[in-house]
Amino acid sequence: MEFNKNQLQAINFNLGRCQVIAGPGSGKTAVLIERTLRLIKAGVPEDKIIIYTFTNKACDEIRNRLKKALGYMPKVSVSTFHSFAYSFLKQLYNEKDAKKLRPLMPDEQKKVVAKLIKENGYQLKDNQVVRAFSGVRNQFKVFLTEIERLQVADLYFQYEKYMRDNLYMDFDSMVHKLVEEFEANEDLAVAMANAYDFIMVDECQDINNIQFKMLMILESAKHNLFMVGDPDQSIYGWRGSNMKLIKEFMEIYGATRIDLGENYRSDKNIVDVSSYMIGKNSDRVEIDLKATLPAVNKVEFDEFMTPEDEAYAIAKRVENLHKAGKEYKDILILTRENCDSDPIEIAFKQRKIPLSKDVISFFDREEIRTIYNHYNLILNHDDDLAFEYIATRPAKGIQMKKVMELANLKSISFLEASKMINNAKTNEFASLIEDLSSKIKIMKPEEFFDYLLNVTHLDEYRNFNTEKAQQNIVTFRDLLKQIKGTNYMDATKEFLTDVVFTKTVTNDSEGAVRIMTVHQAKGLEAKVVFAPCMVNKYGIVDFNEEERRINYVAATRAKEKLYCSTYRYFNSRSEYSLRPTFYYSELKYAQNCISRAATHHRGE
């Protein structure tokens, strides 16, 4: 691959702090990979290089590209912020507690919060409280009334105690607790600051305040921090990301700025109209964006009366594109929210067009979560969340209410309480878990998995009896083959903790049109992109700069063709109305200006 002047400047940047402002399709990941390879070839020890990013998928992509370039898997650390913090914090626990410690999944977190809200009689929503907790950890503002703030503060201390007592750690708390450890122990902070010679961050526009604080501690000894990102693609402000940190890094910390403004992905029309729209934002880092590809296809705009009309038109257009030779897998539909996809899905089903919906984490699938929680309880008898989860998956006749009451009364685990309940089904379940806990110590991982399915009959449960669920169960068993060592119980525990951070299985999108939200599409691209439902709902405030950035991300996923659409809707009964967003109008205006200019240039 040939690199342009600015890309080479970034690749060859050696010592010091550097901020690469990388526009869409500018080859930022290729630059980060090439810089890593250059450092390795220059003699930098591989284990002295660490790359941070924000998703497991991005980690896997970077690792695979490094392996492909080198012919082997280097010892370069490639990690999400969460998994790095968790791995480090786990070392601070004693051996017994470290074995019990496990990540708390988001749905489990909501369940714990909902339980605390109910116990305290507060009129709060679990999502509202979880977001407030995130604001505390990641240091961003969440707007609450005075009474709500007091209630959330009370819940926060109860929640933190619950987490400590049960040895859970949710994702938001990981980096927060790591920074707390660094701030409380200067020697530890100094030691970690000397652990890596070169630190790199991909997609740095998504960074939040606490992650940035962690980075500044880790780079404090060497000052070799290399960050790559695009402030115009910062679309996670609602969960604490702060693109202003990029400006702070350059202005306060004196980072060298390098711009990657040449777009190698998209038709010039797409680059020009999206650049015009994002240029309307005042709070941004200015960058000169240039298309390297010619203007071949105009961006198209359509307005409809209803979302159903819009969905039907999209289905019809996709059908025509496919007849003209475009493969379904080359078409991507990006919505603002999940609910926007429902009319489109219906329209596609009616026309028998294959559609691949949102990517679901492998471990979020019910059959896998159920198996995973069986393992959690087998490996840690104090894991009450795992006990409660599997008590009804499938139903086992366990007297859960009595178990919980006795456990609370005697301050013991649910499993311990289940042994004391005078109920055959409840006692049988307790005995089963104890039997499995003894077998996992001596049986090979795959053999134990087969034994688990055999004695629990999980794979026969009606919800898990679909072809897809059965295949997922087989996939889980195959994952267990990666477990090494002779201490099967500890090795399995270590593997399952690690796999939460690193292993995902996605929907098979080969041969199907993909549909997802814009937030799920970061880093993706497609030959044809549809950006539907560009209407002023979701509580969107017109002229909101993050909303403009969301539309910018959607538009810049397109390589060859971009279709933008909207609808006008008025319900006379409720006086509820929708209209096209200003962002739709800005894109359309830009394309009209380009078309008029081209017509004038031709003398027509």
XYZ file of C-alpha atoms in Angstrom:
604
model
C 0.000 0.000 0.000
C 1.284 3.455 -0.903
C 0.888 6.193 1.700
C 0.459 9.910 1.147
C 2.660 12.580 2.710
C 0.577 13.085 5.858
C 0.076 9.364 6.391
C 3.853 8.866 6.204
C 4.363 11.702 8.674
C 2.085 9.903 11.138
C 3.661 6.493 10.486
C 7.171 7.862 11.028
C 6.281 9.928 14.098
C 8.689 8.698 16.733
C 8.875 10.181 20.239
C 6.409 12.478 21.937
C 2.689 13.157 21.919
C 0.813 13.110 18.641
C -2.810 13.725 17.686
C -3.852 12.432 14.271
C -7.090 14.050 13.066
C -8.351 11.416 10.631
C -11.373 12.073 8.418
C -13.658 9.264 7.172
C -12.014 6.822 4.768
C -8.569 8.342 5.331
C -6.825 5.080 6.241
C -6.386 5.798 9.944
C -6.286 2.141 11.041
C -3.773 1.343 8.297
C -1.604 4.188 9.600
C -1.820 2.908 13.174
C -0.932 -0.635 12.061
C 1.973 0.584 9.902
C 3.377 2.714 12.739
C 3.263 -0.313 15.041
C 5.099 -2.418 12.458
C 7.719 0.315 12.022
C 8.345 0.458 15.776
C 8.760 -3.333 15.930
C 11.171 -3.320 12.977
C 13.106 -0.480 14.648
C 13.769 -2.755 17.624
C 11.136 -1.620 20.124
C 10.240 -4.656 22.299
C 6.781 -5.831 21.277
C 5.567 -6.066 24.866
C 6.416 -2.387 25.366
C 3.720 -1.336 22.870
C 0.035 -1.130 23.766
C -2.924 -0.177 21.571
C -6.260 0.809 23.081
C -9.548 0.813 21.238
C -13.225 0.638 22.147
C -14.649 -2.612 20.844
C -13.661 -6.269 20.855
C -14.219 -6.339 17.106
C -11.686 -3.534 16.591
C -9.183 -5.364 18.807
C -9.556 -8.521 16.738
C -9.133 -6.576 13.488
C -5.906 -4.934 14.686
C -4.483 -8.226 15.960
C -5.314 -10.016 12.716
C -3.775 -7.288 10.576
C -0.585 -7.300 12.642
C -0.400 -11.088 12.404
C -0.953 -11.013 8.647
C 1.793 -8.414 8.158
C 4.352 -10.142 10.405
C 3.497 -13.794 9.799
C 3.074 -14.378 13.538
C 1.089 -12.911 16.420
C 3.272 -10.251 18.070
C 3.328 -9.625 21.821
C 1.876 -6.147 21.306
C -0.975 -5.573 23.757
C -4.243 -4.750 21.992
C -7.022 -4.091 24.442
C -10.213 -2.259 25.230
C -10.024 0.109 28.180
C -12.384 -2.136 30.143
C -10.518 -5.394 29.664
C -7.163 -3.738 30.457
C -8.512 -2.280 33.697
C -10.233 -5.508 34.729
C -7.131 -7.633 34.141
C -5.027 -5.246 36.194
C -7.519 -4.879 39.058
C -7.941 -8.630 39.332
C -4.275 -8.890 40.350
C -4.977 -6.727 43.418
C -7.356 -9.291 44.943
C -6.233 -12.251 47.026
C -6.209 -15.589 45.249
C -9.550 -16.739 46.689
C -11.431 -13.553 45.806
C -9.764 -13.205 42.411
C -11.262 -16.554 41.440
C -14.759 -15.366 42.416
C -14.496 -11.916 40.828
C -16.410 -11.599 37.562
C -17.723 -8.896 35.230
C -21.354 -7.883 35.726
C -23.216 -7.881 32.413
C -25.342 -4.806 31.557
C -28.668 -6.614 31.948
C -27.536 -7.977 35.312
C -26.580 -4.469 36.388
C -30.071 -3.218 35.529
C -31.595 -6.092 37.492
C -29.575 -5.252 40.602
C -30.436 -1.561 40.294
C -34.142 -2.327 39.783
C -34.091 -4.494 42.904
C -32.514 -1.710 44.982
C -34.984 0.869 43.634
C -37.898 -1.376 44.610
C -36.487 -2.109 48.081
C -36.109 1.610 48.766
C -39.492 2.559 47.340
C -38.017 5.133 44.953
C -39.858 6.271 41.833
C -36.854 6.038 39.536
C -36.225 4.061 36.349
C -33.363 1.565 36.257
C -31.989 3.103 33.001
C -32.013 6.535 34.622
C -30.070 5.303 37.648
C -27.570 3.267 35.607
C -26.855 6.353 33.488
C -26.381 8.445 36.646
C -23.933 5.853 37.994
C -22.046 6.043 34.693
C -21.902 9.830 35.049
C -20.302 9.463 38.485
C -17.674 6.995 37.247
C -16.888 8.610 33.910
C -17.155 12.178 35.170
C -19.918 13.629 33.016
C -23.069 15.491 33.986
C -26.466 13.824 34.257
C -29.411 16.137 34.854
C -31.488 15.169 37.884
C -33.760 16.989 40.310
C -32.504 17.588 43.842
C -34.611 14.721 45.187
C -33.433 12.398 42.405
C -29.797 13.269 43.148
C -30.228 12.357 46.812
C -31.938 9.087 45.927
C -29.320 8.183 43.316
C -26.526 8.934 45.810
C -28.171 6.621 48.334
C -28.591 3.892 45.722
C -25.003 4.336 44.548
C -23.552 3.518 47.970
C -25.882 0.531 48.345
C -24.990 -0.659 44.856
C -21.248 -0.309 45.455
C -21.567 -2.316 48.694
C -23.510 -5.013 46.855
C -20.765 -5.169 44.222
C -17.991 -5.422 46.845
C -19.813 -8.022 48.904
C -20.554 -10.220 45.894
C -17.277 -9.610 44.021
C -18.895 -8.240 40.867
C -17.488 -5.450 38.759
C -19.576 -3.656 36.133
C -17.987 -2.249 32.997
C -18.277 1.422 33.966
C -16.544 0.873 37.296
C -13.453 -0.831 35.880
C -11.479 2.144 34.580
C -12.832 4.315 37.398
C -11.481 1.931 40.056
C -8.158 1.586 38.240
C -7.643 5.355 38.280
C -8.576 5.402 41.969
C -5.855 2.809 42.628
C -3.295 4.861 40.713
C -4.216 8.036 42.573
C -4.046 6.297 45.943
C -0.739 4.550 45.271
C 1.921 6.698 43.635
C 4.448 3.845 43.419
C 1.929 1.732 41.559
C 1.196 4.589 39.161
C 4.914 5.131 38.497
C 5.452 1.425 37.889
C 2.608 1.296 35.378
C 3.805 4.484 33.670
C 7.084 2.679 32.980
C 5.436 -0.522 31.766
C 4.950 0.709 28.182
C 7.224 2.772 25.945
C 4.597 3.517 23.294
C 0.857 3.967 23.851
C -1.585 4.285 20.951
C -5.329 4.927 20.909
C -7.674 4.236 18.010
C -11.040 6.065 17.667
C -9.952 8.534 20.357
C -12.974 10.770 19.692
C -14.969 8.264 21.783
C -12.800 8.698 24.871
C -14.325 9.904 28.135
C -12.809 11.899 30.970
C -11.830 8.979 33.202
C -10.236 7.052 30.316
C -8.247 10.134 29.367
C -7.097 10.497 32.972
C -5.941 6.862 32.908
C -3.985 7.468 29.700
C -2.264 10.546 31.098
C -1.138 8.528 34.121
C 0.173 5.704 31.941
C 2.065 8.054 29.580
C 3.448 10.287 32.353
C 6.918 8.700 32.346
C 7.610 8.511 28.599
C 5.118 11.009 27.072
C 4.797 8.787 24.008
C 1.045 8.886 23.423
C -0.232 8.593 19.854
C -3.983 9.161 19.419
C -5.961 8.721 16.202
C -9.542 9.863 15.745
C -12.077 12.131 14.123
C -13.896 14.656 16.346
C -16.589 14.943 13.652
C -17.468 11.297 14.336
C -17.897 11.723 18.086
C -21.418 10.349 18.637
C -21.305 8.940 22.156
C -21.706 12.105 24.216
C -24.797 10.584 25.857
C -22.558 8.020 27.551
C -19.738 10.390 28.444
C -17.403 10.617 25.464
C -15.819 14.058 25.292
C -14.333 15.162 21.976
C -13.021 18.345 23.661
C -10.294 16.158 25.153
C -8.727 16.072 21.674
C -8.376 19.854 21.767
C -7.035 19.652 25.320
C -4.464 17.063 24.256
C -3.186 19.375 21.526
C -3.464 22.721 23.321
C -2.600 21.890 26.939
C -0.349 18.863 26.476
C 1.300 20.177 23.310
C 0.620 17.171 21.097
C 1.832 17.413 17.495
C -1.124 17.550 15.118
C -1.208 15.597 11.855
C -4.259 15.747 9.553
C -5.451 12.880 7.373
C -7.997 14.632 5.183
C -7.951 12.591 1.977
C -10.961 10.311 1.664
C -10.194 7.081 -0.216
C -13.612 5.521 0.414
C -16.422 7.593 -1.018
C -17.700 9.133 -4.233
C -16.812 12.852 -4.354
C -20.483 13.813 -4.130
C -20.801 11.962 -0.815
C -17.670 13.611 0.566
C -18.759 17.089 -0.548
C -22.341 16.992 0.751
C -21.373 15.442 4.094
C -18.513 17.946 4.470
C -20.925 20.828 3.879
C -23.293 19.525 6.554
C -20.644 18.852 9.222
C -19.096 22.240 8.462
C -22.198 23.791 10.023
C -20.986 22.644 13.451
C -19.182 25.370 15.345
C -17.670 23.143 18.047
C -15.255 21.132 15.925
C -11.631 20.730 14.917
C -11.421 22.126 11.382
C -9.928 19.788 8.790
C -9.721 20.109 5.009
C -11.508 17.038 3.611
C -10.791 16.028 0.022
C -12.179 13.200 -2.099
C -9.717 11.110 -4.068
C -12.492 9.425 -6.090
C -14.478 11.225 -8.836
C -18.075 12.412 -8.595
C -20.033 9.644 -10.318
C -23.310 9.230 -8.429
C -25.413 12.038 -7.007
C -26.717 11.654 -3.461
C -30.460 11.048 -3.761
C -33.205 12.439 -1.535
C -36.798 11.279 -1.096
C -39.701 12.479 1.046
C -42.712 10.329 1.930
C -46.003 10.655 3.768
C -45.505 7.798 6.248
C -42.709 5.490 7.482
C -44.541 2.614 5.752
C -44.367 4.443 2.411
C -40.673 5.048 2.993
C -40.025 1.397 3.891
C -41.856 0.136 0.794
C -39.857 2.494 -1.438
C -36.560 1.342 0.094
C -37.503 -2.313 -0.436
C -38.450 -1.601 -4.047
C -35.202 0.253 -4.686
C -33.129 -2.531 -3.115
C -34.960 -5.011 -5.315
C -34.078 -2.973 -8.411
C -30.453 -2.581 -7.327
C -30.183 -6.333 -6.910
C -31.712 -6.957 -10.350
C -29.134 -4.544 -11.783
C -26.309 -6.663 -10.339
C -25.721 -5.229 -6.868
C -25.240 -7.928 -4.217
C -27.444 -7.722 -1.125
C -24.399 -7.841 1.169
C -23.137 -4.596 -0.401
C -26.206 -2.690 0.844
C -26.368 -1.160 4.326
C -29.373 0.533 5.936
C -28.601 2.827 8.868
C -31.367 3.963 11.202
C -31.298 6.403 14.099
C -32.953 3.952 16.511
C -33.774 0.244 16.486
C -37.524 0.883 16.259
C -37.036 2.590 12.881
C -36.177 -0.780 11.362
C -39.587 -2.393 12.026
C -41.462 -1.028 8.959
C -38.423 -1.769 6.800
C -38.226 -5.349 8.052
C -41.919 -5.875 7.274
C -41.526 -4.431 3.771
C -38.518 -6.650 3.117
C -40.347 -9.760 4.299
C -43.266 -8.990 2.017
C -40.897 -8.804 -0.953
C -38.793 -11.761 0.259
C -35.572 -9.702 0.442
C -32.992 -11.264 2.819
C -32.247 -8.957 5.760
C -29.661 -9.226 8.533
C -30.655 -7.176 11.573
C -28.651 -5.875 14.530
C -25.550 -7.755 15.562
C -26.159 -9.427 18.914
C -23.302 -10.380 21.191
C -22.858 -14.137 21.328
C -23.036 -14.050 25.118
C -26.265 -12.031 25.030
C -28.161 -14.888 23.413
C -30.451 -16.569 25.928
C -29.157 -20.109 25.460
C -25.541 -18.998 25.891
C -26.304 -16.710 28.845
C -28.046 -19.634 30.529
C -25.100 -21.972 30.018
C -22.658 -19.230 31.000
C -24.535 -18.602 34.260
C -24.553 -22.318 35.050
C -20.760 -22.117 34.833
C -20.724 -18.974 37.000
C -22.654 -20.729 39.789
C -20.695 -23.968 39.495
C -17.420 -22.048 39.808
C -18.652 -19.684 42.531
C -21.381 -20.874 44.897
C -21.835 -17.312 46.192
C -22.957 -15.983 42.789
C -26.588 -15.187 43.670
C -27.270 -13.466 40.343
C -26.304 -16.624 38.464
C -28.477 -18.749 40.801
C -31.484 -16.492 40.262
C -30.958 -16.378 36.491
C -30.870 -20.135 35.943
C -33.585 -20.982 38.480
C -36.199 -20.470 35.760
C -34.225 -21.309 32.605
C -35.816 -23.779 32.290
C -38.224 -23.827 35.255
C -37.009 -26.300 37.882
C -39.651 -26.024 40.583
C -37.256 -24.119 42.855
C -38.964 -22.174 45.639
C -37.102 -18.978 44.824
C -39.031 -16.733 47.207
C -38.278 -18.943 50.206
C -34.645 -19.263 49.132
C -34.236 -15.470 48.971
C -35.983 -14.905 52.316
C -33.826 -17.493 54.099
C -30.639 -16.207 52.462
C -31.404 -12.656 53.574
C -32.333 -13.791 57.075
C -29.160 -15.806 57.626
C -26.837 -13.715 55.402
C -25.903 -16.739 53.312
C -25.830 -17.432 49.598
C -28.891 -18.536 47.663
C -27.265 -21.917 47.008
C -26.550 -22.466 50.692
C -30.126 -21.491 51.539
C -31.503 -23.879 48.906
C -29.999 -26.803 50.844
C -32.050 -25.844 53.911
C -35.439 -25.480 52.207
C -37.811 -28.390 52.768
C -38.548 -28.922 49.083
C -37.347 -31.816 46.937
C -36.871 -29.856 43.689
C -34.930 -27.114 45.447
C -32.696 -29.648 47.236
C -32.147 -31.583 43.996
C -30.920 -28.437 42.285
C -28.468 -27.698 45.098
C -27.150 -31.269 44.914
C -26.809 -31.007 41.143
C -24.674 -27.862 41.398
C -22.437 -29.499 44.012
C -22.040 -32.567 41.795
C -21.120 -30.373 38.822
C -18.662 -28.432 40.996
C -16.798 -31.635 41.783
C -16.878 -32.902 38.197
C -15.462 -29.687 36.680
C -12.254 -30.205 38.678
C -11.451 -33.543 37.060
C -13.111 -33.583 33.638
C -11.693 -32.051 30.476
C -13.584 -28.885 29.456
C -15.402 -30.419 26.458
C -16.244 -33.585 28.435
C -17.607 -31.515 31.293
C -19.698 -29.451 28.898
C -21.277 -32.637 27.509
C -21.897 -33.855 31.044
C -23.499 -30.512 31.977
C -25.910 -30.695 29.034
C -26.687 -34.326 29.787
C -27.655 -33.836 33.455
C -29.432 -30.499 32.999
C -31.079 -31.229 29.613
C -30.531 -27.575 28.686
C -30.223 -28.329 24.995
C -33.694 -29.891 25.076
C -35.373 -26.816 26.541
C -37.994 -25.595 24.054
C -36.493 -22.061 23.753
C -33.131 -23.579 22.876
C -34.414 -26.148 20.415
C -34.117 -23.992 17.301
C -31.458 -24.693 14.691
C -29.686 -21.396 15.475
C -29.683 -22.007 19.243
C -28.357 -25.529 18.764
C -25.580 -24.206 16.535
C -24.679 -21.596 19.172
C -24.429 -24.343 21.793
C -22.043 -26.256 19.517
C -20.026 -23.043 19.003
C -19.756 -22.603 22.782
C -18.453 -26.156 23.127
C -15.880 -25.497 20.395
C -14.686 -22.408 22.287
C -13.912 -24.596 25.295
C -11.328 -26.467 23.235
C -9.084 -23.413 23.621
C -8.726 -24.038 27.371
C -5.226 -25.228 28.216
C -3.624 -26.684 31.329
C -4.449 -29.467 33.778
C -6.217 -27.371 36.435
C -9.469 -27.452 34.519
C -11.556 -25.523 37.022
C -9.224 -22.506 37.270
C -8.488 -22.601 33.547
C -12.213 -22.606 32.728
C -12.849 -19.710 35.104
C -10.037 -17.692 33.549
C -11.214 -18.495 30.033
C -14.859 -17.549 30.662
C -13.858 -14.226 32.189
C -11.590 -13.469 29.263
C -14.112 -14.577 26.664
C -16.654 -12.002 27.885
C -14.284 -9.314 26.681
C -12.950 -10.880 23.515
C -15.300 -13.381 21.894
C -18.385 -12.427 19.915
C -20.338 -14.214 17.236
C -22.312 -12.072 14.803
C -25.303 -12.731 12.608
C -24.441 -14.234 9.257
C -24.885 -11.258 6.940
C -23.498 -12.927 3.804
C -26.090 -12.687 1.083
C -28.329 -10.299 3.030
C -28.933 -6.579 3.283
C -27.598 -5.322 6.617
C -29.652 -3.013 8.826
C -28.445 -1.468 12.070
C -28.318 1.799 13.962
C -25.695 4.404 13.112
C -24.060 3.811 16.502
C -23.532 0.165 15.606
C -22.003 1.034 12.237
C -18.856 2.831 13.405
C -15.956 1.612 11.286
C -18.173 -0.091 8.700
C -18.623 0.807 5.052
C -20.759 -0.380 2.139
C -21.097 0.284 -1.566
C -24.693 1.444 -1.085
C -26.044 3.101 2.067
C -29.618 4.079 2.892
C -30.110 6.721 5.600
C -33.881 6.656 6.247
C -36.128 8.180 8.938
C -34.359 11.562 8.955
C -37.181 13.134 10.970
C -37.292 15.290 14.092
C -38.244 12.714 16.694
C -36.404 10.912 19.537
C -36.399 14.216 21.427
C -33.888 15.482 18.871
C -33.188 19.182 19.128
C -32.611 20.765 15.744
C -29.148 22.274 15.418
C -27.830 19.796 17.998
C -24.220 19.261 16.952
C -23.988 15.634 18.058
C -27.072 14.828 16.001
C -25.368 16.388 13.009
C -22.335 14.201 13.686
C -24.589 11.115 13.785
C -25.897 11.974 10.328
C -22.324 12.606 9.192
C -21.238 9.138 10.308
C -24.195 7.587 8.462
C -23.463 9.455 5.213
C -19.736 8.724 5.209
C -20.232 4.932 5.432
C -21.252 5.009 1.744
C -18.687 4.244 -0.938
C -20.613 4.524 -4.209
C -24.201 5.569 -3.545
C -26.070 7.312 -0.721
C -29.859 7.490 -0.417
C -31.319 9.845 2.201
C -35.031 9.829 2.980
C -37.557 11.330 5.343
C -41.298 11.636 5.819
C -43.867 14.123 7.039
C -46.463 12.834 9.448
C -49.322 14.543 11.266
C -51.812 12.908 13.625
C -54.768 15.279 13.922
C -56.118 13.439 16.946
C -52.976 13.917 19.051
C -51.536 16.853 17.111
C -48.341 14.837 16.894
C -46.280 15.813 13.867
C -42.961 14.934 12.304
C -40.970 16.721 9.633
C -37.563 16.378 7.945
C -34.582 17.319 10.109
C -32.392 20.294 9.280
C -29.558 17.829 8.659
C -31.533 16.224 5.836
C -32.164 19.706 4.396
C -28.467 20.616 4.660
C -27.397 17.492 2.781
C -30.023 18.076 0.119
C -29.091 21.744 -0.263
C -25.421 20.817 -0.710
C -26.223 18.277 -3.439
C -28.453 20.806 -5.238
C -25.639 23.387 -5.158
C -23.187 20.829 -6.559
C -25.628 19.879 -9.325
C -26.244 23.523 -10.267
C -22.521 24.217 -10.314
C -21.910 21.219 -12.571
C -24.687 22.339 -14.920
C -23.252 25.865 -15.074
C -19.761 24.494 -15.722
C -21.072 22.521 -18.715
C -22.771 25.678 -20.011
C -26.224 24.144 -19.949
